[in-house]
XYZ file of C-alpha atoms in Angstrom:
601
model
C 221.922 138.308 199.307
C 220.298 139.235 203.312
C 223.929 138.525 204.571
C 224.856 141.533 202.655
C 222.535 143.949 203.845
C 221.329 144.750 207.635
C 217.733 145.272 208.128
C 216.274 148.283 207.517
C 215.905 148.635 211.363
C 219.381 147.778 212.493
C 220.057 151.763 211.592
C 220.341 155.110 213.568
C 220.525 158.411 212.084
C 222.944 161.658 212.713
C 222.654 165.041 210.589
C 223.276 168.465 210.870
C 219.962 169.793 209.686
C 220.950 169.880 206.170
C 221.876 166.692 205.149
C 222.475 163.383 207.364
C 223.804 159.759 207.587
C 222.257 156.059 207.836
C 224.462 154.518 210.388
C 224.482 150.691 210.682
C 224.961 148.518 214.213
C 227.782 147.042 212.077
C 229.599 150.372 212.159
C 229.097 151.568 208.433
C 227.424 154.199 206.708
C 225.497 152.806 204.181
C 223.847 156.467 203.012
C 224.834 159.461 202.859
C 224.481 162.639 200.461
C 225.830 165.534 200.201
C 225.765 168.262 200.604
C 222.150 168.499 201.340
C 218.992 165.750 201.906
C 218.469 165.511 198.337
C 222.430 165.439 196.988
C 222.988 162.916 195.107
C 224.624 160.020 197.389
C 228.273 159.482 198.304
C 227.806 156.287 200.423
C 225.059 154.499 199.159
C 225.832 150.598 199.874
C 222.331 150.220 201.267
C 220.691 150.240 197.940
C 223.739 148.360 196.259
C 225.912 146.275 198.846
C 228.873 146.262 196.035
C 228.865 149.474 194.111
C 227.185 152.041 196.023
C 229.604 153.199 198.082
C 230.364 152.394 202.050
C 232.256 153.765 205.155
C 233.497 151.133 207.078
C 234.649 150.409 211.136
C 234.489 147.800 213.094
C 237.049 145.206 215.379
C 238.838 142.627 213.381
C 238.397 139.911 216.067
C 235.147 138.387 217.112
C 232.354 140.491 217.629
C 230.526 138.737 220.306
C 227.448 141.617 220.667
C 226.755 144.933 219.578
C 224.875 147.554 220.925
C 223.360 150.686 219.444
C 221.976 153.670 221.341
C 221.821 157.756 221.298
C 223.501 159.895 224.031
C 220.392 161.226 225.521
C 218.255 164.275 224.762
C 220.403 164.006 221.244
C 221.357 163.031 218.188
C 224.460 162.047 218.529
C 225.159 157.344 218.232
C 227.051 155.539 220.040
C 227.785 152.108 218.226
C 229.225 149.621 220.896
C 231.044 146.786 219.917
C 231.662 143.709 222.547
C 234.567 141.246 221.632
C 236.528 138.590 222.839
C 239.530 141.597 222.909
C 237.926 143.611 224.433
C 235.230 146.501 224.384
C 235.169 149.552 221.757
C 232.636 152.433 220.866
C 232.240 154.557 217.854
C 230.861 157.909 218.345
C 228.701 159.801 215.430
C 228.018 162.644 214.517
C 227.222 166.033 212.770
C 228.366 168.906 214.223
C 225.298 171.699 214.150
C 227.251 175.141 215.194
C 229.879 175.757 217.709
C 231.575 178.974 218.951
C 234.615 178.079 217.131
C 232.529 176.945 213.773
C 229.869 180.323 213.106
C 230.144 179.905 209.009
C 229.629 176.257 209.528
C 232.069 173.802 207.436
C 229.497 170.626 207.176
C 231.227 167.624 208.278
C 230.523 164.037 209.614
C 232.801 163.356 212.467
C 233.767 159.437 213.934
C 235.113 159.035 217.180
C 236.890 155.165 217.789
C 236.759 155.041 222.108
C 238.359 152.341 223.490
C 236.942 150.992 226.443
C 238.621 147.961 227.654
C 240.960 145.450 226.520
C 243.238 145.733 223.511
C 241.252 145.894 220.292
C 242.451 146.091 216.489
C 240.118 148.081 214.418
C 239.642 148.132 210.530
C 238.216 151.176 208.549
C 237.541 151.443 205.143
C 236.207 154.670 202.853
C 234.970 154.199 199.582
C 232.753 156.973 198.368
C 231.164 156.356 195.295
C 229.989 159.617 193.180
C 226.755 160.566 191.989
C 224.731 157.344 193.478
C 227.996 155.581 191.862
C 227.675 156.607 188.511
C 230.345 159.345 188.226
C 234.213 158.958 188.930
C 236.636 160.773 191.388
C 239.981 161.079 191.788
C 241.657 160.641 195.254
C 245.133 162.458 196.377
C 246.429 162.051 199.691
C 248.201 164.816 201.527
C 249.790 165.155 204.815
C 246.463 166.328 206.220
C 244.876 163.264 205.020
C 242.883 162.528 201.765
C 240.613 164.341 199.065
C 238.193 162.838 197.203
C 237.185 164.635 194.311
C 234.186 164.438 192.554
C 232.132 165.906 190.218
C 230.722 169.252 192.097
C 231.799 167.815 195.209
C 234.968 167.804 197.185
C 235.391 165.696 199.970
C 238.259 165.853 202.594
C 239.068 163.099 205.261
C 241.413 163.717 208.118
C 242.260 161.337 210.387
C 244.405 160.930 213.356
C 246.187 157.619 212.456
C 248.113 156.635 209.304
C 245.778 154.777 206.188
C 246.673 153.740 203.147
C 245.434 154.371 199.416
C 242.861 152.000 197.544
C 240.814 151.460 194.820
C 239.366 155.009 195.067
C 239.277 155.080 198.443
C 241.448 154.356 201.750
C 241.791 151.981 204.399
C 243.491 150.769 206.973
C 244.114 148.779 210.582
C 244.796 150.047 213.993
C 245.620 149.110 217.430
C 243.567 150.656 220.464
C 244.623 150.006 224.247
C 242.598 151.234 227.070
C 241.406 154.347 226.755
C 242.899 154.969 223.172
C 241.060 156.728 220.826
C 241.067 157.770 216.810
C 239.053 160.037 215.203
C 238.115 160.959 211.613
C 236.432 163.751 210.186
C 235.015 163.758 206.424
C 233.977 167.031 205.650
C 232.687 168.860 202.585
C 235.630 171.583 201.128
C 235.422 175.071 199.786
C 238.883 175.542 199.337
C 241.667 173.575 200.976
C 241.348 170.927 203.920
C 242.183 172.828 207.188
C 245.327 171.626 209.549
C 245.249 171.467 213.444
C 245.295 169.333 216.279
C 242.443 166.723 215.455
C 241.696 165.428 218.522
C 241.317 168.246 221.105
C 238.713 169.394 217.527
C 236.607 166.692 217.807
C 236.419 166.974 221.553
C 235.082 170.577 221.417
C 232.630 169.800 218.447
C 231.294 166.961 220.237
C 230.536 168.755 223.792
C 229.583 171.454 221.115
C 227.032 169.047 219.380
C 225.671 167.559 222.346
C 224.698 171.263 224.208
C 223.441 172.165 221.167
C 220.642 168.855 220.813
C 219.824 169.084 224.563
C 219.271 172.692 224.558
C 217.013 172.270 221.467
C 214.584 169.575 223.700
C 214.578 171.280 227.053
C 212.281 173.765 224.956
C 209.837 170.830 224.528
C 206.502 171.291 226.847
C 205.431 167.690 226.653
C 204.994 166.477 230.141
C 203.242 163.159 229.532
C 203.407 159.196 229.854
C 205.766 158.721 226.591
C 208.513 161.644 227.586
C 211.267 158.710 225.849
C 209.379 158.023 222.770
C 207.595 161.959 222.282
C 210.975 163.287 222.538
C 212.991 161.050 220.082
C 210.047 161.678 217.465
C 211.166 165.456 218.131
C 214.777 164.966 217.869
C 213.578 162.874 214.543
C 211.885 165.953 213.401
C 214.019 169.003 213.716
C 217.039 166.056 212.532
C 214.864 166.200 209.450
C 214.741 169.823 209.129
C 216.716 171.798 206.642
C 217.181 174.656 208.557
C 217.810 177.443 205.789
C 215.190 177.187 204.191
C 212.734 175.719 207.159
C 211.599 172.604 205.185
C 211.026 169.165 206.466
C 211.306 166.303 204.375
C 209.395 163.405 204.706
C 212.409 161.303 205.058
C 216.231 161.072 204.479
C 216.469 158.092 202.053
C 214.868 156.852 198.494
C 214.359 153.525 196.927
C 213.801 151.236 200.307
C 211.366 148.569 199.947
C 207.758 148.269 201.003
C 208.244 144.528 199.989
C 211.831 143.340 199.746
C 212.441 141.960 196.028
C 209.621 144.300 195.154
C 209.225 147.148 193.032
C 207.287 149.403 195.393
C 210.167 151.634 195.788
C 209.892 155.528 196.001
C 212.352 158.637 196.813
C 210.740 160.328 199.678
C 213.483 163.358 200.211
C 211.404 165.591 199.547
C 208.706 168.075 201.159
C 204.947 166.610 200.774
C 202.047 169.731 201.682
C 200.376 167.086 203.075
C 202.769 166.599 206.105
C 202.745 170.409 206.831
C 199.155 170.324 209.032
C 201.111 167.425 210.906
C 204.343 169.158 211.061
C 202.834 172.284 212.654
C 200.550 170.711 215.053
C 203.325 168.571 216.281
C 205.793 171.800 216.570
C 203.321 173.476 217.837
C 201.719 171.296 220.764
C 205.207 170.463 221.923
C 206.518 174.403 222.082
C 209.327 174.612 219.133
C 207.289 177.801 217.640
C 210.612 178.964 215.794
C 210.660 175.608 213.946
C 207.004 175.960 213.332
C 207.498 179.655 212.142
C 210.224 178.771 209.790
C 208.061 176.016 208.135
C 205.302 178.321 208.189
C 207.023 180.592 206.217
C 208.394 177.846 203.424
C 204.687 176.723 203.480
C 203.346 180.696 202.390
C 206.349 181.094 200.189
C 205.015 178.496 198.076
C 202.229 180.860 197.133
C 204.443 182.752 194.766
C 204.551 179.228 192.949
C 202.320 179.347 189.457
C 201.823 176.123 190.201
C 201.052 173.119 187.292
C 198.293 173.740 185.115
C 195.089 171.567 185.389
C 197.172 170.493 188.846
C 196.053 173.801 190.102
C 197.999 176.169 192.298
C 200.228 174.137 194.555
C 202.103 170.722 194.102
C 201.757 167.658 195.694
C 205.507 167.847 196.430
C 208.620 170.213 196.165
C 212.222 170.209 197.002
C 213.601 171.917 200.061
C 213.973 174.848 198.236
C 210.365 175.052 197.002
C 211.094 173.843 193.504
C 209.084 171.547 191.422
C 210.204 168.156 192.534
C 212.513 166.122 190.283
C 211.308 164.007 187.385
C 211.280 160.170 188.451
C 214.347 158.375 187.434
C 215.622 154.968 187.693
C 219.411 154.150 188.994
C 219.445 150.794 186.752
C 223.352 150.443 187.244
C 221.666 149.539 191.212
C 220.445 146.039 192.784
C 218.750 147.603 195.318
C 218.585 146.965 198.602
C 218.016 143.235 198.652
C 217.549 143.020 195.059
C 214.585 145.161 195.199
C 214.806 147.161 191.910
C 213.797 149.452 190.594
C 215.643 151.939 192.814
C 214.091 155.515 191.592
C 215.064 158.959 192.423
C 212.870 161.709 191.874
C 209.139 160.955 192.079
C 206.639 160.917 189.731
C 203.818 161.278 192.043
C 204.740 165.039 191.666
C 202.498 165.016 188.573
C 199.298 164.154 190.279
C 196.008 165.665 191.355
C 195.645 165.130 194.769
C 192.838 167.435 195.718
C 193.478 166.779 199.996
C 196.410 168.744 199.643
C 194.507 172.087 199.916
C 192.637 170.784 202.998
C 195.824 169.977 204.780
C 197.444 173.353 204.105
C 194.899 175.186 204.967
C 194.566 173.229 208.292
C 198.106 173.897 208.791
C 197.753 177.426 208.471
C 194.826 177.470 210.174
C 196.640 175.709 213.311
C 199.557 178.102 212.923
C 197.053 181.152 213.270
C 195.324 179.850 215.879
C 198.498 178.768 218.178
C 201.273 181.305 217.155
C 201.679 184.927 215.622
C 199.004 184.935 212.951
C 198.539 185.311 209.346
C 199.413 188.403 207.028
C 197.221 190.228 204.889
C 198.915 188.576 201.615
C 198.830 185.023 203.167
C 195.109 185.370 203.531
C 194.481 187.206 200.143
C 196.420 184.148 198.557
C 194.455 181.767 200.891
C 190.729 183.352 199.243
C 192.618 182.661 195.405
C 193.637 179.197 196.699
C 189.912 178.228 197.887
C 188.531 179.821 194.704
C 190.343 177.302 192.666
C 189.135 174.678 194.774
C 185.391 175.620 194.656
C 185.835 174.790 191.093
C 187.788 171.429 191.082
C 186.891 169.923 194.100
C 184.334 167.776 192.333
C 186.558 165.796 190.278
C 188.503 162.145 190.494
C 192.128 162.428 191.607
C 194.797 159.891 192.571
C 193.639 161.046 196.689
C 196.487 160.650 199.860
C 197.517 156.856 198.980
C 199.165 158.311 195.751
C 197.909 155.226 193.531
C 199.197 155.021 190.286
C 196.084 153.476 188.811
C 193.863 156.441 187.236
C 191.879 158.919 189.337
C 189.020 157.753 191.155
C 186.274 159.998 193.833
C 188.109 159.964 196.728
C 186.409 160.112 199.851
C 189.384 161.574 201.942
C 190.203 163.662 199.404
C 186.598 165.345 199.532
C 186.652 165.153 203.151
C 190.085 167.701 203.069
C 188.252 169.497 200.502
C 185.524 170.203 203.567
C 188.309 170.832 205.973
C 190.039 173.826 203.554
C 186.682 175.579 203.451
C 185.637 174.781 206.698
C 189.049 176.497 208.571
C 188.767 179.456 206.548
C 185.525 179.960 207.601
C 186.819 179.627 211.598
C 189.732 182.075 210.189
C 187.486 184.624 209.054
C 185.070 184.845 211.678
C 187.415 185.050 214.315
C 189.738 187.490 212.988
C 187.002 189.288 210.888
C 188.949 188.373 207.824
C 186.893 189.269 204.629
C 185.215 186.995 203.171
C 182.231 185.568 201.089
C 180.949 183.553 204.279
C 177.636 182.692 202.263
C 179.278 181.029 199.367
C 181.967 179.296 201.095
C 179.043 177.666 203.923
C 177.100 176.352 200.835
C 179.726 174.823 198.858
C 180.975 173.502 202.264
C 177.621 172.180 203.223
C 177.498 170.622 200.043
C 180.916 168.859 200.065
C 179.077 167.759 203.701
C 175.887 165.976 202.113
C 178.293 164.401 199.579
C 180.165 162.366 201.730
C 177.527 161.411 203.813
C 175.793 160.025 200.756
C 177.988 159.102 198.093
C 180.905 158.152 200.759
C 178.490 155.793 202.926
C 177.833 152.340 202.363
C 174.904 151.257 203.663
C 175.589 147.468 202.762
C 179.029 147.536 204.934
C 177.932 150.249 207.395
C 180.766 152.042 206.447
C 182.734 155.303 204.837
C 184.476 153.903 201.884
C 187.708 154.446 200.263
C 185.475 156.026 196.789
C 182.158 156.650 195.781
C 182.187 153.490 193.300
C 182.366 150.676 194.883
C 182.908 149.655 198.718
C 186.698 149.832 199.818
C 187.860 150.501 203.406
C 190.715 152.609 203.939
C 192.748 153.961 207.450
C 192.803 157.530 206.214
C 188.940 157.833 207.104
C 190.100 157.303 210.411
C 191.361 160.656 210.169
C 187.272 162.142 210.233
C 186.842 162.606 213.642
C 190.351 164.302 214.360
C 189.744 166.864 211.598
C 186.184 167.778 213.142
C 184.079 166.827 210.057
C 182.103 164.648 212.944
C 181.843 163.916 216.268
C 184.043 160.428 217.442
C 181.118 159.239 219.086
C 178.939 158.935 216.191
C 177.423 156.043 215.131
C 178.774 156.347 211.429
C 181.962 156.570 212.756
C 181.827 153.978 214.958
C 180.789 151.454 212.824
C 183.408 152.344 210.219
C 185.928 151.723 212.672
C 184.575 148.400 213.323
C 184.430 148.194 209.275
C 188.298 148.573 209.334
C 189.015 146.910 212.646
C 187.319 143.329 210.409
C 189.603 144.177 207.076
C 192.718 146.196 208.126
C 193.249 146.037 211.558
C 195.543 143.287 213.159
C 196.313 143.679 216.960
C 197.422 147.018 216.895
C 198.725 147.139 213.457
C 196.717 148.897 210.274
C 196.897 148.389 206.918
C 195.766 151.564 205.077
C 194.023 149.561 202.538
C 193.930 146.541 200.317
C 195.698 146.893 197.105
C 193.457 143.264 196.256
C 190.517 145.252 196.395
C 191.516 148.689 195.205
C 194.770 147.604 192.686
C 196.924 151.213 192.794
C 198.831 150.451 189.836
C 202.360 148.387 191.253
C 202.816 145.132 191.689
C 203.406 143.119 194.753
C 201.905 142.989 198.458
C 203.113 145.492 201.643
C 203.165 145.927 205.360
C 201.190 147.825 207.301
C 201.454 151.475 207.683
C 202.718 152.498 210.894
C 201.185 156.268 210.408
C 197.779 154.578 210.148
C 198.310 152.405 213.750
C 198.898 155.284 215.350
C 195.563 156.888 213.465
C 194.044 153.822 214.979
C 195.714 154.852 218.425
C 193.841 158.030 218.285
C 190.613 157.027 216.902
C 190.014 154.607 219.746
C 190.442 157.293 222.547
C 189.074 159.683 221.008
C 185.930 156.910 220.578
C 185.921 156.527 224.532
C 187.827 153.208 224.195
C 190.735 154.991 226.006
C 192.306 151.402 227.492
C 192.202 150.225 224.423
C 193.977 153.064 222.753
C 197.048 152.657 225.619
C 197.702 149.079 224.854
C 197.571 149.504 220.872
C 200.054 152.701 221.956
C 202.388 150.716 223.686
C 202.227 147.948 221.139
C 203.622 150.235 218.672
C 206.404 151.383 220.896
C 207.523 148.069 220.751
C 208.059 148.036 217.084
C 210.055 151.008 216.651
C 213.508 149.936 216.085
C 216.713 149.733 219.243
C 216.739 153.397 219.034
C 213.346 154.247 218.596
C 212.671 155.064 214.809
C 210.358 153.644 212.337
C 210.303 152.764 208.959
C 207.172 153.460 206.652
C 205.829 149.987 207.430
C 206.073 147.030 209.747
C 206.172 143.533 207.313
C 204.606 140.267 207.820
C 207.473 138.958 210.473
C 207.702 141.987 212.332
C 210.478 143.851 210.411
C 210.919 147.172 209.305
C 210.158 148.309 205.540
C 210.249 151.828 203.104
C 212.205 154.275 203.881
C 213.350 155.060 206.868
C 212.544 156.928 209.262
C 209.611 158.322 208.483
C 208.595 161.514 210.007
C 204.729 161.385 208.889
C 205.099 158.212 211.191
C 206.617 159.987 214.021
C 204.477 163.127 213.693
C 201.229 160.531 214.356
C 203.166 159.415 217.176
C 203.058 162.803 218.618
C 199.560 163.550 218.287
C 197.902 160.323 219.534
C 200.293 160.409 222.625
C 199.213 163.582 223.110
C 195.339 162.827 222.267
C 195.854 159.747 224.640
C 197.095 161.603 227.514
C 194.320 164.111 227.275
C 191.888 161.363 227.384
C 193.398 159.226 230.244
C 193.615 162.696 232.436
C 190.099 163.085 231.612
């Protein structure tokens, strides 16, 4: 079944900051949904090889090597094939805006280049509806080819003659040197527009390319890691839906944290606790519109009722600040590798996790502190938040990890508690916010003793994953970086040592041990790439700054050929969950940023 699928890492990524594509170094895209992140898909071969749905291209002869790279400062892949014909590229993309596009017609655009030699080339588009359940009819034209589906109308145009097939089209064509062909799929709101093709796709490309490297010349970062800093960026804002400001945690659903497993989750959607992240990131690198924008999705969500006992904000929404969907399973799908079940929706969305409150708060906090400042209703929400907390922040919940196992007393998840109360407190005294600064120090102070007693282990000389019974876990690497105490203390520095003998090998973390705390699925998984670079930053921040540079630079080298990561790195090496992950690449930002700090003293 492997021979069927590419690794999880053999992928790049294009989008248009509403929806984007998963882009093989075989030349196919395996994913794609439309019209936005959390469509259902129209190619979706990487969960099921046979019926999900594939774009095709690639030589017919012998492909000897293949290459895989972004033009720089953007999003835009370049997919290089070497044969023994000769040499051919094909060119990606999403166009963003362009003078002669303002009401923006979304539309995924493939450029065939030539290079040298004489090479044939094959394409073939099969689009499969509704993550392949639903059918479509296709009817050619002398513009090219609709697809039809249901609530979705797709048009292909193409500058070279291909035939009809089993609900697609396909085709063969010869390319000398410097021949090209082009294709544009694009989603329709009326009929598919005429016009020379090629002189289209040259002014949407030059288009798309001043558009990405204007975007990152607005970047501040000046440190060591300009290469890797900057493609995290480009990761981010490709992850943006710009509308409505959102950023999703990452484009695809249902890839394996253990291929042939079942620990397989949707992650297109927006998680509160990636918005302290999100912001700092934005923030510390200059994008303050981006941050704005997600700044305002974050307060909008105030207007939410929220979920009952779940209290006043969810775990998770959609881009558009709904509820997230109910978690369903696609059991007409393999999955990728044979890992079923592949699920859409998530059913973490019905959980308690009581951090979430600490990490918007932070977020805000950061936002206040760094950019325009809050509004009078934004903080007047903020006091009705934190009273619901001061009454439920005493409780089990399923904490960051998102275990499926029954609720448990969460160390992390008190420690976010502290940091909610705690930056309100910073808020209010240095804007002279009102506030009831004597109630919120003592239930603050209390939170404080509580982790310090209930969340210490004498017997390991360590912070534990609960308060029942000794488990380490990578998020309490987090303590120091939210301020709850200093990185030089001796707590903390023996915790770390408690995690560098369970979960720490070379410079890769596990964030815990499902052996030791079973969350509720079966099977084993990788370590988690956010948590290395938690690790990254916990060691300079520790004084252990050479340290910290060679675990950095070990994790460079397990991002993939064009510098993205999956959720996880597996026992050989090789990338696993979805991918990419921008929780991953937003800890990427901050401890190269933390790191730099350190080694410039």
């Amino acid at each position: 079944m492997s021979e069927r699928y590419l690794p999880i890492a053999e992928h790049g990524l294009i989008g248009d900051l509403r929806t984007a594509a998963v882009v093989g170094t075989d030349g196919g895209i395996s994913w794609f949904c439309a019209p936005r992140f959390d469509s259902p898909s129209v190619f979706g071969a990487l969960l099921d090889a046979d019926d999900g749905g594939r774009w095709a291209l690639h030589p017919v002869c012998e492909v000897t090597n293949r290459h895989q790279f972004y033009i720089p400062d953007s999003n835009i892949l370049v997919t290089r094939f070497l044969t023994e014909d000769g040499i051919v590229e094909v060119q990606d993309f999403m166009p963003i805006r362009c003078r002669r596009d303002p009401d923006h017609r979304q539309r995924l655009v493939r450029r065939v280049v030539n290079i040298r030699g004489h090479v044939r080339v094959s394409t073939d588009v099969r689009p499969r509806f509704d993550y392949g359940r639903a059918a479509h009819r296709t009817e050619t034209d002398g513009n090219g080819v609709v697809f039809d589906g249901p609530g979705l109308r797709l048009g292909l145009r193409t500058s070279i003659p291909l035939e009809p097939t089993d609900g697609g089209i396909a085709g063969e064509f010869d390319l000398g040197p410097g021949d090209t062909a082009v294709f544009v799929l694009e989603v329709l709101d009326g009929d598919p527009p005429g016009g020379p093709l090629d002189d289209e796709v040259e002014d949407l490309f030059r288009a798309t390319v001043g558009f990405w490297r204007s975007w990152i010349e607005q970047s501040t970062y000046t440190g060591r890691w300009r290469e890797m800093v900057h493609r995290s960026a480009l990761l981010l804002k490709l992850l943006t839906h710009e509308p409505s400001g959102a950023i999703i945690a990452a484009p695809t659903c249902g890839l394996p944290e253990q291929v042939g497993g079942e620990r397989n989750w949707d992650y297109r959607h927006v998680w509160i606790r990636d918005a302290a992240f999100s912001l700092y990131a934005l923030l510390r690198l200059g994008f303050t519109c981006e941050a704005e924008d997600f700044f305002g999705w974050l307060t909008d969500r105030f207007d939410d009722p929220g979920d009952g006992d779940l209290g006043p904000l969810r775990v998770m929404y959609t881009i558009d600040g709904e509820p997230a969907r109910e978690e369903e399973v696609l059991g007409h799908w393999e999955g990728y590798r044979g890992s079923a079940p592949v699920r859409i929706g998530n059913a973490a969305a019905r959980q308690l996790q009581l951090d979430i409150y600490g990490e918007l708060i932070d977020s805000i906090y950061l936002f206040d502190k760094y950019s325009a400042g809050i509004s009078h209703q934004a903080w007047h929400n903020l006091v009705q938040v934190l009273d619901w907390l001061f009454e439920h922040w005493d409780q089990p919940d399923e904490g960051i990890w998102e275990a499926r196992s029954g609720r448990q007393n969460h160390t992390f998840s008190r420690l976010m508690c502290w940091v909610g109360i705690e930056r309100m407190i910073r808020v209010a005294r240095r804007r002279g916010l009102p506030a009831d600064l004597g109630r919120w120090t003592s239930v603050r102070d209390e939170i404080y003793e509580q982790i310090q007693t209930r969340g210490w282990s004498a017997e390991e000389n360590s912070f534990s994953q609960h308060y029942d019974h000794f488990v380490p876990d990578a998020s309490l690497l987090l303590m120091p970086l939210v301020k709850f105490c200093s990185p030089t203390d001796p707590r903390f520095v023996s915790t770390v040592a408690a995690l560098e003998r369970s979960l720490v090998v070379d410079s890769l973390v596990f964030r815990y041990d499902p052996e030791e705390a079973p969350d509720g699925v079966d099977g084993a998984e990788g370590t988690f790439s956010i948590c290395s670079f938690w690790y990254v930053e916990a060691l300079a921040r520790t004084g252990r700054v050479e340290d910290a540079r060679l675990a950095l630079e070990k994790m460079f080298t397990y991002a993939n050929h064009v510098g993205l990561y999956a959720e996880q790195i597996g026992l050989t090496g090789d990338q696993l969950g979805n991918f990419p992950q921008a929780f991953t690449h937003l800890s990427l930002i901050s401890s190269a940023i933390n790191l730099d700090r350190a080694l410039d003293g």
